[in-house]
PDB file of C-alpha atoms in Angstrom:
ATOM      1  CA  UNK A   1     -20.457 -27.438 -10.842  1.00 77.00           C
ATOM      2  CA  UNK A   2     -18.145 -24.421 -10.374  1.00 77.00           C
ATOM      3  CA  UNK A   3     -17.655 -24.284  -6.332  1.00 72.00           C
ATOM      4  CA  UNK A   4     -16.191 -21.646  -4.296  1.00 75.00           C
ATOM      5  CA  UNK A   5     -13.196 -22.531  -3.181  1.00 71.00           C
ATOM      6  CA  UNK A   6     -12.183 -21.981   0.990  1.00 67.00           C
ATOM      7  CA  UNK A   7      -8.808 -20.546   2.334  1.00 57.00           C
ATOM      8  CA  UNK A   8      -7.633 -23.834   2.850  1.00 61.00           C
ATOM      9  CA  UNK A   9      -7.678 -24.780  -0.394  1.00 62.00           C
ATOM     10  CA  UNK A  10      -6.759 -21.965  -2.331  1.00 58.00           C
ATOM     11  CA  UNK A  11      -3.764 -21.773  -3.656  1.00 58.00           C
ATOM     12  CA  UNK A  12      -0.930 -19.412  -3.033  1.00 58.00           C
ATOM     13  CA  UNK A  13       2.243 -18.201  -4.905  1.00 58.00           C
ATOM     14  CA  UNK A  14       5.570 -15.890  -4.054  1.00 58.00           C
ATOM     15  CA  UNK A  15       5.401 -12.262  -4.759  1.00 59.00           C
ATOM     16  CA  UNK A  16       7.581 -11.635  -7.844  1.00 64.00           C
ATOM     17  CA  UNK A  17       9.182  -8.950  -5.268  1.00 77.00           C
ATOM     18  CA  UNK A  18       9.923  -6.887  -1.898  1.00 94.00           C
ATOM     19  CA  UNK A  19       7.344  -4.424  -1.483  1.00 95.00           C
ATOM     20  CA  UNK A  20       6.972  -2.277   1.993  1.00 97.00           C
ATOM     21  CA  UNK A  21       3.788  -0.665   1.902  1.00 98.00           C
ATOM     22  CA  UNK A  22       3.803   2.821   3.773  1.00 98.00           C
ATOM     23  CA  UNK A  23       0.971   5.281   4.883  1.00 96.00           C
ATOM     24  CA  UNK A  24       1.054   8.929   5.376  1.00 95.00           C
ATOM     25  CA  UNK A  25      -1.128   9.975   7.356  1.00 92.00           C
ATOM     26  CA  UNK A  26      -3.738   7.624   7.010  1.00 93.00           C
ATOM     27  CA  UNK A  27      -6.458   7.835  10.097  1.00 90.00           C
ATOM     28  CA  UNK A  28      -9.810   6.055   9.074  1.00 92.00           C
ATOM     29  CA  UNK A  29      -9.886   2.548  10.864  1.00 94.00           C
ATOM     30  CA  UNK A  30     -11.787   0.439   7.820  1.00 95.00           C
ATOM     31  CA  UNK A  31      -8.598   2.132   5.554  1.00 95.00           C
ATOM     32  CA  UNK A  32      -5.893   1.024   8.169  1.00 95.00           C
ATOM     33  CA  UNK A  33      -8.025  -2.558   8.499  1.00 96.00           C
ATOM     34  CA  UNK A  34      -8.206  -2.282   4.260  1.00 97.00           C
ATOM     35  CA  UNK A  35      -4.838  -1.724   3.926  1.00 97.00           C
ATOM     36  CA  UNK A  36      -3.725  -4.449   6.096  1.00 97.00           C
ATOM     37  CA  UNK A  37      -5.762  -6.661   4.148  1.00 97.00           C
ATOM     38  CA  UNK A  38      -4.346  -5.516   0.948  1.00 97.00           C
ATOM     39  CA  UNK A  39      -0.681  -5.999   2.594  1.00 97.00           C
ATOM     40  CA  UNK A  40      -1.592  -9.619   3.234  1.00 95.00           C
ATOM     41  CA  UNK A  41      -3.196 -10.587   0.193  1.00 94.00           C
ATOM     42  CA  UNK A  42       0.145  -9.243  -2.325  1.00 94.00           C
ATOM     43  CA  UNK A  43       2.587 -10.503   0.306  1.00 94.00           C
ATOM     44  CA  UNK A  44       3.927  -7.242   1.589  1.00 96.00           C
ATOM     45  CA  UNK A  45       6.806  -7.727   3.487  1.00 96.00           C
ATOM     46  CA  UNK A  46       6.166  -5.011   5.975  1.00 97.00           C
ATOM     47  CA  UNK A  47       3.417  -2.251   6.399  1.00 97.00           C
ATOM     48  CA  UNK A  48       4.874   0.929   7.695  1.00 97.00           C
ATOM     49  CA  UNK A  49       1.989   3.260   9.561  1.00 95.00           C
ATOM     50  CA  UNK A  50       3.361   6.748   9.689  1.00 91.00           C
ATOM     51  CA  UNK A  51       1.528   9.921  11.269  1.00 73.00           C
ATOM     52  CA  UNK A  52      -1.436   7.956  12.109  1.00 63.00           C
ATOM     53  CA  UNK A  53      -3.436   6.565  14.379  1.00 68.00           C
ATOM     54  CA  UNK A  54      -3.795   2.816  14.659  1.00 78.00           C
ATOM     55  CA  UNK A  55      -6.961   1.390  17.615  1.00 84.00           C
ATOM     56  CA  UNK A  56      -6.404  -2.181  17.050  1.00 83.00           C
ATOM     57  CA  UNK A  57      -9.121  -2.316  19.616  1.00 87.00           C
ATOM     58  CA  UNK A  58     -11.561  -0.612  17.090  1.00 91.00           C
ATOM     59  CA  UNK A  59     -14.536  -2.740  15.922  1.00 93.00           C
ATOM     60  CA  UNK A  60     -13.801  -1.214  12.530  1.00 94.00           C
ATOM     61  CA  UNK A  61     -10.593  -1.647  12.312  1.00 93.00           C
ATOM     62  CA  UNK A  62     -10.978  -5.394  13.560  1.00 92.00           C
ATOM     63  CA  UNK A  63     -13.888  -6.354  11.458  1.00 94.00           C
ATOM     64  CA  UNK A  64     -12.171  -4.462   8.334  1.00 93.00           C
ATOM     65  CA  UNK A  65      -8.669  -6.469   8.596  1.00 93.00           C
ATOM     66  CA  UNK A  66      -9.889  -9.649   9.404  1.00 93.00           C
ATOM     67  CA  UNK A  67      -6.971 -10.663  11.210  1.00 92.00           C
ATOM     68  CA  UNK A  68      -4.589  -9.643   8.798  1.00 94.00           C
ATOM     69  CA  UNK A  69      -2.386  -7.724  10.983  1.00 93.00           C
ATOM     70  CA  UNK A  70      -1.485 -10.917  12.391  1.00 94.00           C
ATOM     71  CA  UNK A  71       0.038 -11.945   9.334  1.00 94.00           C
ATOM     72  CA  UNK A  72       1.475  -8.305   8.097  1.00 96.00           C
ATOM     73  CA  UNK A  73       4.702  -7.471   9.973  1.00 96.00           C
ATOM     74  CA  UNK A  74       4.112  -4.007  10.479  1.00 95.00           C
ATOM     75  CA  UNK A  75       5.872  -0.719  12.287  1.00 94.00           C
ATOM     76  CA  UNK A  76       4.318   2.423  13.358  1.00 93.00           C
ATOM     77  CA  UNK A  77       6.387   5.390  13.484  1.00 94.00           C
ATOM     78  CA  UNK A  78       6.128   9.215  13.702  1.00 92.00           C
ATOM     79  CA  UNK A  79       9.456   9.094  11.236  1.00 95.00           C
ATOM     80  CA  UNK A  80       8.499   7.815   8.098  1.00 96.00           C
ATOM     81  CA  UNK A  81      11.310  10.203   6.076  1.00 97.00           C
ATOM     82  CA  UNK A  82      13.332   8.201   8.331  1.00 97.00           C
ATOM     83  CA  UNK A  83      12.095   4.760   7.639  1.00 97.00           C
ATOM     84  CA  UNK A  84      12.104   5.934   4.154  1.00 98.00           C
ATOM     85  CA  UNK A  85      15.787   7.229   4.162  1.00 98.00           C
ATOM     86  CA  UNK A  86      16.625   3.542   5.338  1.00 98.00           C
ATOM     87  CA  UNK A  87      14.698   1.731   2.470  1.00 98.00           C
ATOM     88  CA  UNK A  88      16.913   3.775   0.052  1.00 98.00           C
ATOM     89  CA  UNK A  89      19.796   2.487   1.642  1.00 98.00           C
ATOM     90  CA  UNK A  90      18.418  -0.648   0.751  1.00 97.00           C
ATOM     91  CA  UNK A  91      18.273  -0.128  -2.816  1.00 96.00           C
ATOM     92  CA  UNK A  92      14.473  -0.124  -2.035  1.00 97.00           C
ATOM     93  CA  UNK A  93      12.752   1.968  -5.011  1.00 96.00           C
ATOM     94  CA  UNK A  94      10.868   4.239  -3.069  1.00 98.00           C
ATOM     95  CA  UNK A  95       6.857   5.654  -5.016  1.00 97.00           C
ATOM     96  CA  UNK A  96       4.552   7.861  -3.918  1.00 98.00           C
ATOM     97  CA  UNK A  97       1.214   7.014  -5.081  1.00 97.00           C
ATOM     98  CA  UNK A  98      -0.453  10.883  -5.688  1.00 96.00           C
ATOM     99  CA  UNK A  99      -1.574  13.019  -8.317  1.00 93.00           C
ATOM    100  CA  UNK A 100       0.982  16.055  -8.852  1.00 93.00           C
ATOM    101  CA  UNK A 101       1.916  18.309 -11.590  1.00 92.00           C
ATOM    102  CA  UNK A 102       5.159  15.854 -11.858  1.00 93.00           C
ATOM    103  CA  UNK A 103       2.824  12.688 -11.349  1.00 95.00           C
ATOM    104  CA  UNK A 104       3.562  10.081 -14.436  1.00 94.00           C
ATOM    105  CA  UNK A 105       0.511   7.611 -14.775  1.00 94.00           C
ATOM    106  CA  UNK A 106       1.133   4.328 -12.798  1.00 93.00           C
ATOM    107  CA  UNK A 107       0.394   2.112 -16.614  1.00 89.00           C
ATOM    108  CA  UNK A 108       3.417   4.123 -17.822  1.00 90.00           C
ATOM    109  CA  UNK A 109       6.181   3.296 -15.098  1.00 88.00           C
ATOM    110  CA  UNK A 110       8.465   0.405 -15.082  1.00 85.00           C
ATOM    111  CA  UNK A 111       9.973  -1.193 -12.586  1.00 84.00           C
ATOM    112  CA  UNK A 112      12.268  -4.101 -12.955  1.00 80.00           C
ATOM    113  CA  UNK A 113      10.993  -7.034 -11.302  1.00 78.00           C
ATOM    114  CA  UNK A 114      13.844  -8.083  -8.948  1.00 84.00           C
ATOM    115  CA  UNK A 115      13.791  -4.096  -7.790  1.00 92.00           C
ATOM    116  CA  UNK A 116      12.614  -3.991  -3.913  1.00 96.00           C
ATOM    117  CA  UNK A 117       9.817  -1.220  -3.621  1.00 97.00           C
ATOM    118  CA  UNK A 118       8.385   1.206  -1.332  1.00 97.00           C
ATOM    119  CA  UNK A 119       4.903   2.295  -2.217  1.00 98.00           C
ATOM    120  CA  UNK A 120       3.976   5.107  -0.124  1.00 98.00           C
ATOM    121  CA  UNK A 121       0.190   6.269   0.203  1.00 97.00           C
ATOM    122  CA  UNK A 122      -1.435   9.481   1.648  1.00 95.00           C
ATOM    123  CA  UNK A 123      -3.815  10.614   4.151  1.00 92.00           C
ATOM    124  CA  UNK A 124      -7.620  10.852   3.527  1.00 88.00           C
ATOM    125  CA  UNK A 125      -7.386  14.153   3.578  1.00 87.00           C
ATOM    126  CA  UNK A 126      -4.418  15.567   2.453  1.00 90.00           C
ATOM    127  CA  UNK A 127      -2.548  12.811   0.502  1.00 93.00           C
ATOM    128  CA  UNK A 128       0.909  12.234   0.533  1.00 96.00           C
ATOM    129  CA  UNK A 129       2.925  14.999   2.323  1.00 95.00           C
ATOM    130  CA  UNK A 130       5.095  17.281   0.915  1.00 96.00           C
ATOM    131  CA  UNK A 131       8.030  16.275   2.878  1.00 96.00           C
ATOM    132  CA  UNK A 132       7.296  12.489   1.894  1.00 97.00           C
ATOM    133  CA  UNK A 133       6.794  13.682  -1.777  1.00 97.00           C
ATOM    134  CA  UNK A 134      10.610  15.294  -1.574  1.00 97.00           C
ATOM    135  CA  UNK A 135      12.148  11.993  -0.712  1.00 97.00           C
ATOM    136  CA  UNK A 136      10.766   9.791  -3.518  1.00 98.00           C
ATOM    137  CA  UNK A 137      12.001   8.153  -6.477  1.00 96.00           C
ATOM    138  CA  UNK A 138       8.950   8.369  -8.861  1.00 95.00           C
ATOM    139  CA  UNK A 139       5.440   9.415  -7.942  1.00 97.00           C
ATOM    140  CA  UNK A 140       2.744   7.855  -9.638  1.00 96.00           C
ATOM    141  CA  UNK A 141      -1.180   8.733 -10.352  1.00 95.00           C
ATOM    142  CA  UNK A 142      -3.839   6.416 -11.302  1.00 94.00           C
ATOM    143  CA  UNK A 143      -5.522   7.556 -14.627  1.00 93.00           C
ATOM    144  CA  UNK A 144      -9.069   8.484 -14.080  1.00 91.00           C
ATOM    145  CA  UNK A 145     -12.041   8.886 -16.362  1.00 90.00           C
ATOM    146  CA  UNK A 146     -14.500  10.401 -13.829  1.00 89.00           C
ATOM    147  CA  UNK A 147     -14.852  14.012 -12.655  1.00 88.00           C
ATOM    148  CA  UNK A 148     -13.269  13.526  -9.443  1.00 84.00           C
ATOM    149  CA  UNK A 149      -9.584  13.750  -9.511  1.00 77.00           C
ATOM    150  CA  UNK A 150      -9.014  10.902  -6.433  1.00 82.00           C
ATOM    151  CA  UNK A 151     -10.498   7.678  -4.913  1.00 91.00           C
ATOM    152  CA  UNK A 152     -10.551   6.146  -2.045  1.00 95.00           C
ATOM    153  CA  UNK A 153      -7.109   5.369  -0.327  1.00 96.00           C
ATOM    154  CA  UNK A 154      -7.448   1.367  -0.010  1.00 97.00           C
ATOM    155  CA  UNK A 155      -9.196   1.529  -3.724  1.00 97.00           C
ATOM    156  CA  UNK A 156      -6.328   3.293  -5.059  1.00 96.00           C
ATOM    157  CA  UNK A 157      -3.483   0.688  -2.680  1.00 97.00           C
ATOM    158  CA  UNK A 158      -5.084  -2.501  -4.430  1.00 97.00           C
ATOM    159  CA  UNK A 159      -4.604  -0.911  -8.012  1.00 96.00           C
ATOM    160  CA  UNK A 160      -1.205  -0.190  -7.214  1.00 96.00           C
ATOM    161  CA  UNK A 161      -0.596  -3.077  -5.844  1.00 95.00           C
ATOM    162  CA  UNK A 162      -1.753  -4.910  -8.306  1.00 93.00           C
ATOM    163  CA  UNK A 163       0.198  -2.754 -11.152  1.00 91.00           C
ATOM    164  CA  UNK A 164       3.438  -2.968 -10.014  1.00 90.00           C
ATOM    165  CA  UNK A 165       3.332  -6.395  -8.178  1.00 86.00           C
ATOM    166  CA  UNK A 166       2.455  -8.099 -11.859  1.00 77.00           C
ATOM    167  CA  UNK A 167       5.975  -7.043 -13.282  1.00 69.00           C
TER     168      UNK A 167
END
């Protein structure tokens, strides 16, 4: 019989590399609580909240991370150009996960595996800012097949995460 397996006994394995995951902006407590979770479950070495608000006393919040900010090391600052600038310095590869008219499809980029990286995502309302945007190395859109031209910020994290995290 095919049993579901607990946390316990699940097994677990080393990202392939450094990834600091940053958000712009980002306000809704289940996205903050979804990102955390997201942060935990591809090893993120650090979550960086920029520009936002974070309640860790909010039910939603709580209930959507699970805890998982316990396990995330995580910063928030009103400077993330700053934090950013000091990634670089770090050799840290820094994308921007939003559609532009200079976007290149997330399937298409490469990124060695032993490169550190700093995915940055964007508010739910107004993405990625354009300061942010000015200070990246690449940014990156998901391709889409539907008639709306974004998704959902955690949605949109775990494909990334996923995409680049696999090289």
């Amino acid at each position: 019989m095919n049993k579901q397996r607990t946390h316990e006994d699940s097994p677990t394995s080393d990202p392939n590399r450094s990834i600091v995951l940053l958000s712009d902006g980002v306000c809704s407590p289940a996205n903050l609580g979804g990102l955390f979770r997201l942060a935990d479950a591809f090893g993120v070495v650090e979550y960086v909240i920029g520009s936002g608000d974070l309640d860790m006393d909010s039910g939603r919040f709580r209930k959507t991370a699970r805890n998982a900010y316990e396990q995330v090391p995580f910063t928030q600052t009103d400077d993330i150009c700053g934090i950013i600038s000091a990634l670089k310095k770090e050799h840290y590869r820094i994308v921007a996960l939003e559609i532009t008219s200079q976007s290149t499809s997330l399937q298409h980029v490469e990124i060695p595996g032993s490169e550190p990286v700093g995915i940055v995502v964007g508010g739910e309302r107004h993405g990625v800012s354009e300061g942010v945007l000015a200070m990246v190395d690449d940014t990156v859109h998901i391709d889409m097949f539907g008639i709306n031209s974004s998704m959902n910020v955690v949605q949109a994290t775990a494909i990334a995460l996923y995409e680049i995290s696999k090289t």
